[in-house]
Coordinates of C-alpha atoms in Angstrom, one line a residue:
L25 CA 7.9 54.3 -76.9
G26 CA 6.5 51.2 -78.5
Q27 CA 3.7 49.1 -77.1
S28 CA 6.3 46.3 -76.5
V29 CA 8.0 48.4 -74.0
G30 CA 4.8 48.9 -72.1
Y31 CA 4.0 45.2 -72.0
G32 CA 7.7 44.4 -71.1
V33 CA 7.6 46.7 -68.1
V34 CA 4.1 45.7 -66.9
V35 CA 4.6 42.0 -67.3
G36 CA 8.3 41.4 -67.5
V37 CA 9.5 43.6 -64.6
G38 CA 6.5 42.6 -62.5
F39 CA 7.4 38.9 -62.8
F40 CA 11.1 39.7 -62.4
F41 CA 10.3 41.0 -58.9
A42 CA 8.1 38.0 -58.3
G43 CA 11.2 35.8 -59.1
V44 CA 13.3 37.9 -56.7
M45 CA 10.7 37.4 -54.0
L46 CA 10.7 33.6 -54.5
V47 CA 14.5 33.6 -54.1
L48 CA 14.4 35.8 -51.0
T49 CA 11.7 33.6 -49.5
Y50 CA 13.7 30.5 -50.1
L51 CA 16.9 32.0 -48.6
Q52 CA 15.0 33.4 -45.7
S53 CA 13.3 30.1 -44.9
R54 CA 16.5 28.0 -45.3
Y55 CA 19.1 30.1 -43.5
T56 CA 17.0 31.9 -40.8
D57 CA 14.3 30.9 -38.3
I58 CA 11.7 33.1 -40.0
S59 CA 8.9 31.4 -41.9
P60 CA 6.7 33.3 -44.4
R61 CA 4.0 30.7 -43.8
S62 CA 3.5 32.0 -40.2
S63 CA 0.7 34.6 -39.8
E64 CA 3.0 36.5 -37.5
E65 CA 5.4 36.9 -40.4
F66 CA 2.9 39.4 -41.8
T67 CA 3.8 41.6 -38.8
A68 CA 7.6 41.5 -38.4
S69 CA 10.1 44.1 -39.5
S70 CA 13.1 46.2 -38.4
P71 CA 12.8 49.9 -37.8
G72 CA 14.9 50.8 -40.9
L73 CA 12.7 48.7 -43.2
V74 CA 9.6 50.2 -41.6
C75 CA 10.9 53.7 -42.5
C76 CA 11.7 52.5 -46.1
G77 CA 8.3 50.8 -46.2
I78 CA 6.5 54.0 -45.2
V79 CA 8.3 55.9 -48.0
S80 CA 7.6 53.2 -50.5
A81 CA 3.9 52.6 -49.5
W82 CA 3.1 56.4 -49.4
T83 CA 4.8 57.0 -52.7
W84 CA 1.8 56.5 -54.9
S85 CA 1.5 57.4 -58.5
A86 CA -0.2 60.5 -57.2
T87 CA 2.9 61.4 -55.2
L88 CA 4.8 61.7 -58.4
L89 CA 2.2 62.7 -61.0
Q90 CA -0.4 64.7 -59.0
S91 CA 2.4 66.7 -57.2
S92 CA 4.0 67.5 -60.6
T93 CA 0.6 68.6 -61.8
A94 CA 0.3 70.9 -58.9
A95 CA 3.7 72.4 -59.7
Y96 CA 2.7 72.8 -63.4
T97 CA -0.5 74.5 -62.4
F98 CA 0.3 76.6 -59.3
G99 CA 4.1 76.9 -59.3
V100 CA 6.5 76.4 -56.4
S101 CA 3.7 76.3 -53.8
G102 CA 2.2 73.1 -55.3
P103 CA 5.0 70.6 -54.4
W104 CA 5.4 72.1 -50.9
W105 CA 1.7 71.8 -50.1
Y106 CA 1.5 68.3 -51.5
A107 CA 4.5 67.3 -49.4
V108 CA 2.8 68.9 -46.3
G109 CA -0.4 67.1 -47.1
G110 CA 1.2 63.7 -46.7
T111 CA 3.8 64.3 -44.0
I112 CA 2.0 65.8 -41.1
Q113 CA -0.4 62.9 -41.0
L114 CA 2.6 60.5 -40.9
A115 CA 3.9 62.5 -37.9
I116 CA 0.6 62.5 -36.1
F117 CA 0.1 58.8 -36.9
G118 CA 3.4 58.2 -35.1
M119 CA 1.5 59.2 -31.9
V120 CA -1.3 56.8 -32.7
A121 CA 1.3 54.1 -33.5
A122 CA 2.9 54.6 -30.1
R123 CA -0.6 54.1 -28.5
V124 CA -1.1 50.9 -30.5
K125 CA 2.1 49.5 -29.0
M126 CA 1.0 50.5 -25.5
N127 CA -2.6 49.5 -25.7
A128 CA -2.9 46.7 -28.3
N129 CA 0.6 45.4 -29.1
G130 CA -0.8 42.0 -30.1
A131 CA -3.2 43.3 -32.6
H132 CA -2.8 42.7 -36.4
T133 CA -5.3 45.2 -37.7
F134 CA -7.0 48.4 -36.5
L135 CA -10.3 46.5 -37.1
E136 CA -9.3 43.9 -34.6
I137 CA -8.9 46.6 -32.0
V138 CA -12.3 48.1 -32.8
Q139 CA -14.0 44.6 -32.6
V140 CA -12.5 43.8 -29.2
R141 CA -13.4 47.2 -27.7
F142 CA -16.8 47.9 -29.2
G143 CA -18.2 44.7 -30.8
T144 CA -19.9 43.9 -34.1
G145 CA -21.6 47.2 -35.1
P146 CA -18.6 49.5 -35.0
H147 CA -16.4 46.7 -36.4
M148 CA -18.7 46.4 -39.5
L149 CA -18.8 50.2 -39.9
F150 CA -15.0 50.5 -39.9
T151 CA -14.6 47.4 -42.1
F152 CA -16.7 49.3 -44.7
Y153 CA -14.3 52.3 -44.4
G154 CA -11.3 50.0 -44.6
F155 CA -12.4 48.4 -47.8
L156 CA -13.6 51.7 -49.2
C157 CA -10.1 53.2 -48.6
N158 CA -8.5 50.2 -50.4
L159 CA -10.9 50.6 -53.3
I160 CA -10.0 54.3 -53.7
V161 CA -6.2 53.7 -53.3
C162 CA -6.2 50.8 -55.7
G163 CA -8.2 52.8 -58.2
S164 CA -5.7 55.7 -57.9
L165 CA -2.7 53.5 -58.3
L166 CA -3.9 51.5 -61.3
R167 CA -5.9 54.2 -63.0
A168 CA -2.9 56.5 -63.2
R169 CA -0.6 53.7 -64.0
G170 CA -2.7 52.0 -66.6
S171 CA -4.5 54.9 -68.3
A172 CA -2.2 57.9 -68.0
T173 CA 1.5 57.0 -68.0
V174 CA 1.6 53.7 -69.8
T175 CA -0.9 54.6 -72.5
A176 CA 0.6 58.1 -73.0
L177 CA 4.2 56.8 -73.3
T178 CA 3.8 53.5 -75.0
G179 CA 0.3 53.3 -76.5
M180 CA -0.4 50.1 -74.6
N181 CA -4.0 49.2 -74.2
T182 CA -5.3 50.8 -71.0
D183 CA -7.5 47.9 -69.9
A184 CA -4.7 45.4 -70.5
A185 CA -2.3 47.5 -68.3
C186 CA -4.9 47.7 -65.6
M187 CA -5.5 44.0 -65.5
L188 CA -1.9 42.7 -66.0
L189 CA -0.2 44.9 -63.4
P190 CA -1.7 43.3 -60.2
I191 CA -0.8 39.8 -61.2
G192 CA 3.0 40.0 -60.8
I193 CA 2.4 42.0 -57.5
A194 CA 0.1 39.3 -56.2
V195 CA 2.6 36.5 -56.9
Y196 CA 5.4 38.0 -54.8
V197 CA 3.0 39.1 -52.0
L198 CA 1.7 35.5 -51.8
V199 CA 5.1 33.9 -51.5
G200 CA 6.9 36.5 -49.5
G201 CA 5.0 37.7 -46.4
L202 CA 5.3 41.2 -45.0
R203 CA 9.1 40.9 -44.3
A204 CA 9.9 39.9 -47.9
T205 CA 7.5 42.6 -49.2
F206 CA 9.5 45.2 -47.2
I207 CA 12.7 43.9 -49.0
C208 CA 11.1 44.5 -52.4
D209 CA 9.9 47.9 -51.1
W210 CA 13.5 48.6 -50.4
S211 CA 14.6 47.7 -54.0
H212 CA 11.8 49.8 -55.4
T213 CA 12.9 52.7 -53.2
V214 CA 16.4 52.4 -54.5
I215 CA 15.2 52.7 -58.1
L216 CA 12.9 55.6 -57.0
F217 CA 15.7 57.7 -55.6
V218 CA 18.1 56.9 -58.4
V219 CA 15.6 58.2 -60.9
I220 CA 14.8 61.3 -58.8
Y221 CA 18.5 62.0 -58.6
I222 CA 18.9 61.6 -62.4
F223 CA 16.1 64.1 -63.1
V224 CA 17.2 66.6 -60.4
F225 CA 20.7 66.8 -61.7
R226 CA 19.6 66.8 -65.3
T227 CA 17.0 69.6 -64.8
Y228 CA 19.1 71.8 -62.5
G229 CA 22.5 71.0 -64.0
T230 CA 23.2 69.4 -67.4
S231 CA 20.1 70.0 -69.5
T232 CA 20.5 72.3 -72.4
A233 CA 16.7 72.8 -72.4
T234 CA 16.6 74.4 -69.0
E235 CA 20.3 75.6 -68.8
G236 CA 20.4 74.9 -65.1
V237 CA 18.7 76.6 -62.1
S238 CA 19.3 80.1 -63.5
G239 CA 17.9 79.2 -66.9
L240 CA 14.8 77.5 -65.4
Y241 CA 14.2 80.6 -63.3
D242 CA 14.2 82.8 -66.5
L243 CA 11.9 80.4 -68.3
L244 CA 9.4 80.4 -65.4
Q245 CA 9.4 84.2 -65.3
A246 CA 8.6 84.2 -69.0
A247 CA 5.8 81.6 -68.5
S248 CA 4.3 83.9 -65.8
T249 CA 4.0 86.6 -68.4
I250 CA 2.6 84.3 -71.2
T251 CA 0.3 82.2 -69.0
P252 CA -0.1 83.9 -65.6
V253 CA -1.6 81.9 -62.7
E254 CA -4.9 83.3 -61.4
G255 CA -4.7 84.0 -57.7
N256 CA -0.9 84.1 -57.6
Q257 CA 1.1 87.2 -56.8
D258 CA 1.7 88.9 -60.2
G259 CA 0.6 85.7 -61.8
S260 CA 4.0 84.2 -61.0
Y261 CA 4.9 80.5 -60.7
L262 CA 7.7 81.6 -58.3
T263 CA 5.7 82.6 -55.2
M264 CA 4.0 80.9 -52.3
K265 CA 1.3 83.6 -52.5
S266 CA -1.1 81.3 -54.4
N267 CA -4.7 81.2 -53.5
Q268 CA -5.4 78.1 -55.5
G269 CA -2.2 76.5 -54.1
L270 CA -3.4 77.1 -50.5
V271 CA -6.8 75.5 -51.2
F272 CA -5.0 72.6 -52.9
G273 CA -2.9 72.3 -49.7
A274 CA -6.0 72.1 -47.6
A275 CA -7.5 69.4 -49.9
T276 CA -4.3 67.5 -49.8
I277 CA -4.1 67.5 -46.0
L278 CA -7.6 66.2 -45.8
S279 CA -7.0 63.6 -48.4
G280 CA -3.8 62.6 -46.6
F281 CA -5.5 62.1 -43.2
A282 CA -8.1 59.9 -44.8
G283 CA -5.5 57.9 -46.8
I284 CA -3.4 57.1 -43.8
F285 CA -5.8 56.6 -40.9
C286 CA -8.2 54.5 -42.9
D287 CA -5.6 52.4 -44.6
Q288 CA -4.6 49.2 -42.9
G289 CA -1.2 49.4 -44.7
Y290 CA 0.0 52.1 -42.3
W291 CA -1.4 50.3 -39.2
Q292 CA 0.4 47.2 -40.5
R293 CA 3.7 49.1 -40.4
A294 CA 3.0 50.5 -36.9
I295 CA 2.2 47.0 -35.7
A296 CA 5.2 45.5 -37.5
S297 CA 7.8 47.8 -35.8
H298 CA 9.3 47.2 -32.4
P299 CA 7.6 49.1 -29.6
T300 CA 10.7 51.2 -28.8
S301 CA 11.4 52.1 -32.4
T302 CA 7.9 52.9 -33.8
T303 CA 8.2 56.6 -33.2
K304 CA 11.7 56.8 -34.7
A305 CA 10.5 54.9 -37.8
Y306 CA 7.6 57.3 -38.4
M307 CA 9.8 60.3 -37.8
L308 CA 12.3 59.2 -40.3
G309 CA 9.6 58.0 -42.7
G310 CA 7.8 61.3 -42.6
L311 CA 10.9 63.4 -43.1
S312 CA 12.2 61.1 -45.8
W313 CA 8.9 61.0 -47.7
F314 CA 8.5 64.8 -47.7
A315 CA 11.5 65.2 -50.0
V316 CA 10.0 62.8 -52.7
P317 CA 7.2 65.0 -54.0
L318 CA 9.1 68.2 -53.1
A319 CA 12.1 67.3 -55.2
F320 CA 10.4 65.3 -58.0
A321 CA 7.6 67.8 -58.6
S322 CA 9.8 70.9 -58.2
C323 CA 12.0 69.3 -60.8
L324 CA 9.6 67.9 -63.4
G325 CA 6.5 69.9 -62.7
L326 CA 8.1 73.3 -62.9
A327 CA 10.2 72.1 -65.9
A328 CA 7.0 71.1 -67.7
R329 CA 5.6 74.6 -67.3
A330 CA 8.9 76.2 -68.3
L331 CA 9.3 74.1 -71.4
V332 CA 5.8 74.3 -72.9
N333 CA 7.2 76.5 -75.7
N334 CA 10.1 74.1 -76.4
P335 CA 9.6 72.4 -79.8
N336 CA 10.3 69.0 -78.2
F337 CA 7.4 69.4 -75.8
P338 CA 4.8 66.6 -76.7
T339 CA 1.9 69.0 -77.3
Y340 CA 3.9 71.9 -78.8
P341 CA 2.8 74.6 -79.6
N342 CA -0.1 74.1 -77.2
P343 CA 0.1 73.4 -73.4
L344 CA -1.3 70.3 -71.9
S345 CA -5.1 70.0 -72.2
A346 CA -7.2 70.1 -69.1
S347 CA -7.8 66.3 -69.3
Q348 CA -4.0 65.6 -69.8
T349 CA -3.2 67.8 -66.9
S350 CA -5.8 66.1 -64.6
A351 CA -4.4 62.7 -65.7
G352 CA -1.0 63.7 -64.4
L353 CA 1.0 63.9 -67.6
A354 CA 3.0 67.0 -66.7
A355 CA 5.9 64.9 -65.4
P356 CA 6.1 62.6 -68.4
A357 CA 6.0 65.6 -70.8
A358 CA 8.9 67.3 -69.1
A359 CA 10.9 64.0 -69.0
V360 CA 10.6 63.6 -72.7
V361 CA 11.9 67.1 -73.3
L362 CA 14.8 66.7 -70.8
M363 CA 16.0 63.2 -71.8
G364 CA 14.0 62.0 -74.8
K365 CA 13.2 58.3 -74.9
G366 CA 15.4 57.8 -71.9
G367 CA 13.3 60.2 -69.9
A368 CA 10.1 58.4 -71.0
V369 CA 11.6 55.1 -69.9
A370 CA 12.7 56.6 -66.5
V371 CA 9.2 57.9 -65.8
L372 CA 7.6 54.7 -66.8
L373 CA 9.9 52.7 -64.5
V374 CA 9.6 55.0 -61.5
V375 CA 5.8 55.1 -61.7
F376 CA 5.8 51.4 -62.1
M377 CA 7.9 51.1 -58.9
A378 CA 5.7 53.5 -57.0
V379 CA 2.6 51.6 -58.0
T380 CA 4.0 48.1 -57.4
S381 CA 5.3 48.9 -53.9
A382 CA 2.1 50.7 -52.9
A383 CA -0.1 48.0 -54.5
S384 CA 1.7 45.3 -52.7
A385 CA 1.1 47.1 -49.4
E386 CA -2.6 47.3 -50.2
L387 CA -2.8 43.6 -51.0
I388 CA -1.2 42.7 -47.7
A389 CA -3.5 45.2 -46.0
V390 CA -6.7 44.0 -47.6
S391 CA -5.8 40.4 -46.8
S392 CA -5.6 41.4 -43.2
L393 CA -9.0 43.1 -43.3
F394 CA -10.8 40.0 -44.5
I395 CA -13.3 39.0 -41.8
Y396 CA -13.0 35.2 -42.1
R397 CA -11.8 34.6 -38.6
T398 CA -14.0 37.2 -36.9
Y399 CA -17.4 35.9 -38.2
F400 CA -16.8 32.6 -40.0
R401 CA -14.1 30.6 -38.2
P402 CA -13.4 32.1 -34.8
N403 CA -11.2 29.2 -33.8
A404 CA -9.1 29.3 -37.0
K405 CA -5.3 29.0 -36.3
G406 CA -2.4 30.9 -38.0
S407 CA -1.8 28.4 -40.9
E408 CA -5.5 28.5 -41.9
I409 CA -5.6 32.3 -41.7
V410 CA -2.6 32.5 -44.0
K411 CA -4.2 30.1 -46.5
V412 CA -7.5 32.1 -46.6
S413 CA -5.6 35.4 -46.9
H414 CA -3.8 34.0 -49.9
Y415 CA -7.1 33.2 -51.6
F416 CA -8.4 36.6 -50.8
I417 CA -5.2 38.3 -52.2
C418 CA -5.8 36.4 -55.5
F419 CA -9.4 37.6 -55.6
W420 CA -8.5 41.2 -54.8
A421 CA -5.7 41.3 -57.4
V422 CA -8.2 40.4 -60.1
W423 CA -10.9 42.7 -58.7
M424 CA -8.6 45.7 -58.4
G425 CA -7.7 45.3 -62.1
A426 CA -11.4 45.1 -63.0
W427 CA -12.1 48.1 -60.8
A428 CA -9.5 50.2 -62.6
V429 CA -11.1 49.2 -65.9
I430 CA -14.5 50.2 -64.6
L431 CA -13.1 53.6 -63.5
N432 CA -11.5 54.0 -66.9
K433 CA -14.7 53.3 -68.8
A434 CA -16.5 55.8 -66.5
G435 CA -14.0 58.5 -67.2
V436 CA -12.8 58.8 -63.6
D437 CA -9.1 59.9 -63.6
L438 CA -6.4 60.4 -61.0
G439 CA -7.3 63.9 -60.1
W440 CA -10.9 63.0 -59.4
L441 CA -10.0 60.1 -57.1
F442 CA -7.4 62.2 -55.3
Y443 CA -9.8 64.9 -54.2
V444 CA -12.8 62.6 -53.5
Q445 CA -10.6 60.4 -51.2
G446 CA -10.8 63.1 -48.5
V447 CA -14.5 63.6 -49.1
V448 CA -15.6 60.0 -48.4
L449 CA -13.1 58.9 -45.8
S450 CA -12.4 61.9 -43.5
P451 CA -15.4 61.3 -41.2
A452 CA -13.7 58.1 -40.0
V453 CA -10.3 59.6 -39.1
I454 CA -10.9 60.9 -35.6
P455 CA -13.0 58.0 -34.3
I456 CA -10.4 55.5 -35.6
A457 CA -7.6 57.4 -33.9
L458 CA -9.5 57.7 -30.6
T459 CA -10.3 54.0 -30.5
V460 CA -6.7 53.1 -29.6
S461 CA -5.9 56.2 -27.5
W462 CA -8.8 57.5 -25.5
S463 CA -10.4 55.6 -22.6
K464 CA -13.5 57.7 -22.5
L465 CA -14.7 56.9 -26.0
T466 CA -18.1 55.3 -26.1
R467 CA -19.7 52.8 -28.4
T468 CA -22.5 55.2 -29.3
A469 CA -20.1 58.0 -30.1
V470 CA -17.9 55.8 -32.3
I471 CA -20.9 54.8 -34.4
L472 CA -22.8 58.2 -34.6
G473 CA -19.6 60.3 -35.2
P474 CA -18.7 58.8 -38.6
I475 CA -22.3 58.4 -39.8
L476 CA -23.5 61.9 -38.9
G477 CA -20.1 63.4 -40.0
A478 CA -20.5 61.6 -43.4
M479 CA -24.0 62.9 -43.9
L480 CA -23.0 66.5 -43.0
G481 CA -19.9 66.2 -45.2
M482 CA -22.0 65.0 -48.2
A483 CA -24.4 67.9 -47.7
A484 CA -21.5 70.3 -47.6
W485 CA -20.1 68.7 -50.7
M486 CA -23.2 69.4 -52.8
I487 CA -24.0 72.8 -51.3
G488 CA -20.4 74.0 -51.6
C489 CA -20.2 72.8 -55.2
W490 CA -23.4 74.6 -56.0
K491 CA -22.6 77.8 -54.3
I492 CA -19.0 78.2 -55.3
L493 CA -19.0 76.7 -58.8
G494 CA -22.7 77.3 -59.8
D495 CA -23.4 73.7 -61.0
I496 CA -23.3 70.2 -59.5
N497 CA -21.6 67.8 -61.9
I498 CA -18.9 65.2 -61.8
T499 CA -16.1 67.6 -62.7
N500 CA -17.1 70.3 -60.2
L501 CA -17.5 67.7 -57.4
A502 CA -13.8 67.0 -57.7
N503 CA -12.8 70.6 -57.6
P504 CA -10.5 71.5 -54.7
Y505 CA -13.0 74.0 -53.3
S506 CA -15.8 71.5 -53.3
A507 CA -13.5 68.8 -51.8
V508 CA -12.3 71.1 -49.0
C509 CA -15.9 72.0 -48.1
S510 CA -16.9 68.4 -47.7
G511 CA -13.7 67.0 -46.2
L512 CA -13.3 69.7 -43.6
T513 CA -17.0 69.4 -42.6
G514 CA -16.8 65.6 -42.4
L515 CA -13.6 65.6 -40.4
L516 CA -14.5 68.4 -37.9
F517 CA -18.1 67.5 -37.2
S518 CA -17.3 63.8 -36.9
G519 CA -14.7 64.7 -34.3
I520 CA -17.0 67.1 -32.5
I521 CA -19.9 64.6 -32.4
T522 CA -17.6 61.7 -31.3
V523 CA -15.9 63.7 -28.5
G524 CA -19.1 65.5 -27.4
L525 CA -21.1 62.3 -27.0
S526 CA -18.2 60.6 -25.2
L527 CA -17.8 63.5 -22.7
W528 CA -21.6 63.6 -22.2
R529 CA -21.6 60.0 -20.9
P530 CA -17.9 58.9 -20.8
A531 CA -16.7 55.4 -20.7
A532 CA -13.9 54.2 -18.4
Y533 CA -12.1 51.6 -20.6
D534 CA -8.9 50.1 -19.2
F535 CA -7.6 48.6 -22.5
K536 CA -7.2 45.1 -20.9
G537 CA -9.2 43.5 -23.7
T538 CA -7.1 45.1 -26.5
R539 CA -3.9 44.4 -24.6
G540 CA -4.9 40.7 -24.5
I541 CA -5.3 40.3 -28.2
A542 CA -3.5 37.0 -28.9
N543 CA -1.0 35.7 -31.4
L544 CA -2.8 33.9 -34.3
D545 CA -0.3 31.2 -34.3
S546 CA -0.8 30.3 -30.7
A547 CA -2.6 27.0 -30.1
D548 CA -4.1 28.4 -27.0
T549 CA -5.7 31.4 -28.5
S550 CA -8.9 32.3 -26.8
T551 CA -12.1 32.9 -28.7
D552 CA -13.1 35.4 -26.0
R553 CA -10.8 38.3 -26.6
N554 CA -11.8 40.2 -23.5
S555 CA -10.5 37.4 -21.3
A556 CA -7.4 36.8 -23.3
L557 CA -5.2 38.6 -20.8
D558 CA -5.7 36.0 -18.2
E559 CA -5.6 33.0 -20.5
E560 CA -2.4 33.9 -22.3
K561 CA -0.2 34.2 -19.2
G562 CA 2.9 32.0 -19.5
S563 CA 2.6 31.7 -23.3
D564 CA 5.1 33.1 -25.8
T565 CA 2.6 35.6 -27.1
V566 CA 1.9 39.2 -26.1
E567 CA 0.7 39.7 -22.5
V568 CA 0.6 42.6 -20.1
Q569 CA 1.8 41.9 -16.6
N570 CA 0.7 44.1 -13.7
T571 CA 3.5 44.1 -11.1
A572 CA 3.9 46.0 -7.9
A573 CA 6.6 48.1 -9.3
D574 CA 5.3 48.9 -12.8
R575 CA 3.3 47.4 -15.7
Q576 CA 5.3 45.8 -18.5
V577 CA 4.6 44.6 -22.0
V578 CA 6.0 41.1 -22.6
L579 CA 6.6 40.5 -26.3
A580 CA 6.3 37.4 -28.4
D581 CA 10.1 36.9 -28.5
G582 CA 10.3 37.1 -24.7
G583 CA 11.5 40.7 -24.5
V584 CA 10.0 43.0 -21.9
V585 CA 9.2 46.7 -22.4
D586 CA 8.1 49.0 -19.6
I587 CA 4.9 50.9 -20.1
S588 CA 6.8 54.0 -18.9
V589 CA 9.1 53.6 -22.0
L590 CA 6.1 53.4 -24.3
K591 CA 4.6 56.5 -22.6
A592 CA 7.9 58.4 -23.2
S593 CA 7.8 57.2 -26.8
F594 CA 4.3 58.7 -27.1
K595 CA 5.4 62.0 -25.7
R596 CA 8.3 62.2 -28.1
A597 CA 6.0 61.5 -31.0
M598 CA 3.6 64.2 -29.8
L599 CA 6.4 66.7 -29.5
Y600 CA 7.9 65.7 -32.9
S601 CA 4.5 65.9 -34.7
L602 CA 3.7 69.3 -33.2
V603 CA 7.1 70.8 -34.1
L604 CA 7.1 69.4 -37.6
T605 CA 3.5 70.5 -38.2
L606 CA 4.2 74.0 -37.0
I607 CA 7.3 74.3 -39.2
V608 CA 5.9 73.0 -42.5
T609 CA 2.4 74.4 -42.3
L610 CA 2.9 77.7 -40.5
I611 CA 6.5 78.9 -40.0
V612 CA 7.8 78.4 -43.5
P613 CA 4.9 78.8 -45.9
L614 CA 2.6 81.4 -44.3
P615 CA 5.2 84.3 -44.0
L616 CA 6.0 83.7 -47.7
F617 CA 2.3 83.7 -48.5
F618 CA 1.3 86.8 -46.6
S619 CA 4.4 88.8 -47.6
H620 CA 3.3 88.3 -51.3
Y621 CA 7.0 87.6 -52.0
V622 CA 8.0 86.6 -55.6
Y623 CA 11.2 84.6 -55.5
S624 CA 14.3 86.3 -56.7
K625 CA 16.9 84.2 -58.6
P626 CA 19.2 83.8 -55.5
F627 CA 16.3 82.8 -53.3
F628 CA 15.0 80.3 -55.9
T629 CA 18.5 78.9 -56.0
F630 CA 18.5 78.6 -52.2
W631 CA 15.0 77.0 -52.3
T632 CA 16.2 74.5 -54.9
S633 CA 19.4 73.7 -53.0
V634 CA 17.4 72.9 -49.9
G635 CA 15.2 70.4 -51.9
I636 CA 18.3 68.7 -53.3
I637 CA 20.0 68.3 -49.9
W638 CA 16.7 67.1 -48.4
V639 CA 16.2 64.4 -51.1
L640 CA 19.9 63.3 -50.8
S641 CA 19.4 62.8 -47.0
S642 CA 16.1 61.0 -47.6
G643 CA 17.9 58.5 -49.8
F644 CA 20.4 57.8 -47.1
F645 CA 17.7 57.1 -44.5
S646 CA 15.5 55.1 -46.9
V647 CA 18.2 53.1 -48.7
L648 CA 21.3 52.8 -46.6
L649 CA 19.9 52.7 -43.0
P650 CA 17.8 49.4 -43.7
V651 CA 21.0 47.7 -45.0
W652 CA 22.9 48.7 -41.9
E653 CA 20.2 47.5 -39.5
S654 CA 19.9 44.2 -41.4
R655 CA 23.6 43.6 -41.6
Q656 CA 23.5 40.6 -39.3
E657 CA 20.8 38.8 -41.2
I658 CA 22.5 39.6 -44.5
I659 CA 25.8 38.1 -43.2
V660 CA 23.9 35.0 -41.9
I661 CA 22.3 34.4 -45.3
S662 CA 25.5 35.2 -47.3
V663 CA 27.5 32.8 -45.1
G664 CA 24.9 30.1 -45.5
C665 CA 24.8 30.5 -49.3
Y666 CA 28.6 30.4 -49.5
R667 CA 28.8 27.2 -47.4
S668 CA 26.1 25.6 -49.5
L669 CA 27.9 26.4 -52.7
R670 CA 31.2 25.3 -51.3
R671 CA 29.7 21.9 -50.3
Q672 CA 28.2 21.5 -53.8
A673 CA 31.6 22.3 -55.4
T674 CA 33.4 19.7 -53.4

């Protein structure tokens, strides 16, 4: 494609969505009682849109490109383990989200909960982890978007792509608030699923290059003979018996835990959902997201490997180089063979949608992390918070573009960032989760756990890299084996230290302080968060009432939810996460791994059919369910627009 196409997509489509956001914001403000200028607007959404937002925000460029690289490299095990590595965390986070609604329903960020419970030291520590997570995520999004896909498909200048992309995103985040951002997430998700469906049916059905599922199977069998996979059963791409795939799965799981628990974007969605629907939203979101990398990567990643010897393959007669593979170019290469320029445009568009929706979530999240109110203006009200957040969004949009350029100049690609994410962030995962869920957690434990876990993780990173690969360098440090050594050490030892120190001298926290976190728009907000419970009684903000019969959570809209209902929600989330984790990590893949089974053509057809049915169902939950749940608001706005037009006509 020409450079004009690249600039047209990055600039034109970005500002098109900014225009859509302006229209949505105007209609929302005029015909409903919702104001995007309210700080609480950044924490308001229906369950269906939360599910859609989870799918949209967790569908990074890595979801599409890195998963396809795994399929291209390891075979059918790659997409499965990538999907596992992002889904079980969403399921487990559903448990944490249920605890947030029970113990800190008025909070806006996880850092706010840390500050109220433990004070300045732990708050600054986890602020560091929060911003570090945003840096890595933004780097992954823009680095893959600017350097790999756009440059490879259009020849657009890499630095220009990195700098221009955040601008349009920042505009519609500024004018929209979280609710409007969810609506744009929905439109992005529509395009995402439409493109996935096009590629799925093209690859498995109508393409003359693959000749359907049967032809793709034959091509993969031939590829196993020409370029066998080391560590796979018979070198085949059609087996779950993949040693490298299993290690990749472990690295992906660690990276996923770090990416979800340290990312304010996911806490934002937990906070935004209604207390009684949080668990449902994360259940649907996790199941729906699983199908995205599974279907997309199984389709384009396996097709890329099968079509290497096709004359239309971009690097024919050679396979993709190591740097091209690490940059995530397997999916674009397959798309070009399957659909020519149309395939290139489709990949360009779908990656753009993935990056814009995820980057908008990161901009909302990073504006929430800003410590202006905590340390500079404790008495700042909602309108002032929104104004300062807007300034910080502008700053971060420019900085994330500059950060991507820095990574590009340093030669850091998508694969490196993907593996290192689990290395640097995993020590914070367990302490963050326990902050909102465990009353015995102590201040000393929550500080020493992440710090000592990080030190041990870094030591394991270097030692593992040296012992396994023989040399410590930038390339080897991002190897899956090195990443697993570090990420697993940091995660486990951080958890052991945090839990051990807390059990040694346990606290007895009653969560009254976190339950009393106040609405930012309230004029009566107390500067002393620990006494907010008593001071907020009778207001329209979140409060907890202790009654003789039972405790209740009174919501900002006047609704009341029993604590017993929230406890039941937590138990459902725990059961769901346990069952889902057992199925996708043990029951399905491990028997296939230990049996050394190489897929027959009928079983490969069955495997492919399951993926297609799953992704079709995911499209229903992510696209149609939000529309149904928002039908009343859609009717109100539509009727308001009709009446306004009718008055103007008369």
